[in-house]
Coordinates of C-alpha atoms in Angstrom, one line a residue:
A9 CA 33.0 73.3 144.1
R10 CA 35.5 70.7 144.9
F11 CA 34.8 66.8 145.3
K12 CA 33.5 66.1 148.9
G13 CA 36.4 64.3 150.3
V14 CA 38.9 64.3 147.6
K15 CA 41.8 66.7 147.9
M16 CA 44.8 67.2 146.1
D17 CA 47.8 68.9 147.2
L18 CA 51.9 68.3 146.2
N19 CA 51.4 64.8 148.4
S20 CA 49.1 63.2 145.8
C21 CA 51.1 63.3 142.6
H22 CA 52.9 60.2 141.1
L23 CA 56.1 60.1 142.9
T24 CA 55.0 60.8 146.2
W25 CA 51.5 59.1 146.7
K26 CA 51.6 56.6 149.2
P27 CA 50.2 53.8 147.3
L28 CA 52.6 53.9 144.7
Q29 CA 55.6 54.0 146.9
K30 CA 55.4 50.1 147.6
Y31 CA 56.2 49.4 143.8
T32 CA 59.4 51.6 144.0
L33 CA 61.1 48.1 146.1
D34 CA 60.5 46.1 142.6
T35 CA 63.4 47.6 140.7
K36 CA 63.0 44.3 138.4
K37 CA 59.6 44.8 137.3
L38 CA 60.2 48.4 137.0
Q39 CA 62.5 47.4 134.2
V40 CA 60.2 44.8 132.6
D41 CA 57.3 47.5 132.8
G42 CA 59.4 50.6 131.7
P43 CA 59.7 49.7 128.2
I44 CA 56.1 48.2 127.9
M45 CA 54.7 51.7 129.1
E46 CA 57.2 53.4 126.2
E47 CA 55.4 51.5 123.8
R48 CA 52.2 52.8 124.7
Y49 CA 52.5 56.0 124.9
G50 CA 55.2 55.8 122.3
D51 CA 56.8 59.2 120.3
T52 CA 54.0 61.5 120.6
I53 CA 52.1 61.8 123.8
T54 CA 48.1 62.4 123.3
L55 CA 45.3 63.1 126.5
S56 CA 44.6 59.7 125.7
T57 CA 47.9 58.1 126.5
V58 CA 48.9 60.6 129.3
C59 CA 48.1 57.9 132.1
Y60 CA 50.7 55.6 130.7
A61 CA 53.1 58.2 130.2
Q62 CA 52.7 59.5 133.8
V63 CA 53.6 55.5 134.9
G64 CA 56.7 55.7 132.9
G65 CA 57.7 58.9 134.2
F66 CA 57.0 57.2 137.9
I67 CA 59.0 54.5 137.0
F68 CA 61.9 56.0 135.5
H69 CA 62.1 57.9 138.8
S70 CA 62.3 54.9 140.8
L71 CA 64.9 53.5 138.7
G72 CA 67.0 56.9 139.3
Q73 CA 66.5 58.2 136.0
F74 CA 65.5 61.5 136.3
V75 CA 67.0 63.1 133.3
E76 CA 64.3 60.8 131.4
A77 CA 61.7 61.5 134.1
E78 CA 61.7 65.2 133.8
T79 CA 61.4 65.1 130.3
L80 CA 58.7 62.8 130.2
F81 CA 56.7 64.9 132.6
K82 CA 57.7 68.1 130.6
R83 CA 56.0 66.3 127.1
I84 CA 52.9 66.0 129.2
L85 CA 52.8 69.6 130.0
D86 CA 53.3 69.8 126.6
V87 CA 50.4 68.1 125.4
D88 CA 48.5 68.9 128.8
P89 CA 50.0 72.1 129.8
E90 CA 47.6 72.1 133.4
N91 CA 47.8 68.1 134.7
L92 CA 48.4 68.7 137.6
N93 CA 49.6 65.4 138.0
A94 CA 53.0 66.5 135.8
I95 CA 53.4 69.4 137.7
G96 CA 53.5 67.5 141.0
N97 CA 55.8 65.4 140.0
L98 CA 58.0 67.8 138.3
V99 CA 57.5 69.5 141.5
V100 CA 59.2 66.6 143.9
L101 CA 61.9 65.8 140.7
Y102 CA 63.5 69.7 141.4
R103 CA 63.0 69.2 145.1
D104 CA 64.8 65.7 144.5
Q105 CA 67.3 67.3 142.7
C106 CA 68.0 70.3 145.0
M107 CA 66.6 72.8 142.2
P108 CA 64.4 74.9 144.7
A109 CA 63.2 77.9 141.5
K110 CA 62.3 75.6 139.5
A111 CA 60.5 73.6 142.3
R112 CA 58.6 77.2 143.5
E113 CA 57.6 78.2 139.8
L114 CA 55.9 75.0 139.7
Q115 CA 54.4 75.0 142.5
R116 CA 52.8 78.6 142.1
K117 CA 51.1 77.2 139.0
L118 CA 49.8 74.1 141.4
K119 CA 48.4 75.9 143.5
A120 CA 46.9 78.4 141.3
L121 CA 45.5 75.6 139.5
L122 CA 44.5 73.7 142.6
D123 CA 42.6 77.3 143.8
E124 CA 40.5 77.7 140.9
G125 CA 36.7 76.3 141.1
G126 CA 34.3 75.4 138.7
N127 CA 34.0 72.8 135.7
N128 CA 37.7 73.6 134.7
G129 CA 39.1 72.9 138.3
E130 CA 37.1 69.9 138.6
A131 CA 37.8 68.4 135.9
R132 CA 41.6 68.9 136.3
L133 CA 40.8 66.8 139.7
A134 CA 39.3 64.2 138.4
R135 CA 41.6 63.3 135.6
A136 CA 44.5 63.4 138.2
K137 CA 42.9 60.7 140.4
A138 CA 41.7 58.7 137.4
E139 CA 45.6 59.1 136.1
Q140 CA 46.9 57.9 139.7
A141 CA 44.1 55.1 139.8
Y142 CA 45.5 53.7 136.5
A143 CA 48.8 53.6 137.8
I144 CA 47.7 51.5 140.5
Q145 CA 45.3 49.1 138.4
W146 CA 48.7 48.8 136.2
F147 CA 50.6 47.3 139.0
E148 CA 48.2 45.4 139.9
Q149 CA 46.9 43.7 137.6
D150 CA 49.5 40.7 137.8
K151 CA 47.8 40.0 141.3
R152 CA 44.3 39.3 140.2
D153 CA 43.0 36.1 140.8
F154 CA 40.9 34.5 138.3
G155 CA 40.2 31.1 139.6
H156 CA 36.6 31.9 139.3
L157 CA 37.0 31.2 136.0
A158 CA 37.1 27.4 136.7
Y159 CA 33.4 27.5 137.4
F160 CA 32.7 28.4 133.7
E161 CA 32.0 25.9 130.7
E162 CA 33.9 27.1 127.7

């Protein structure tokens, strides 16, 4: 079974996901956010810090730091070999760098994981969407309106 209305494919990874594309334009913010993300995932990426590493890889890619992005996405796969976003991001990265053999190999892996049904497939899909939601939350956090706080007494 699949989540109803939820589609995951190569256009769903961080590097191609349309809602994230507008953030690639603000390179100053990306340069500030990059070190913050690095601090959050640190030297050792764990399952609980993968979301930070995904955003870090997105930032590296957006700043044209492809080697750093590739290294980070591979580090994610060391911890979580079936991470849909990391695999999809590497496919896009390899395509961008004219490495079709590497891209095709990972694209086959991604397709196999997406075709798998049952609880494993659903859990991977849910985690992929949660990682993407975290990325949007990270970039939107400075735009929150806390004007309602004026109505609360101290």
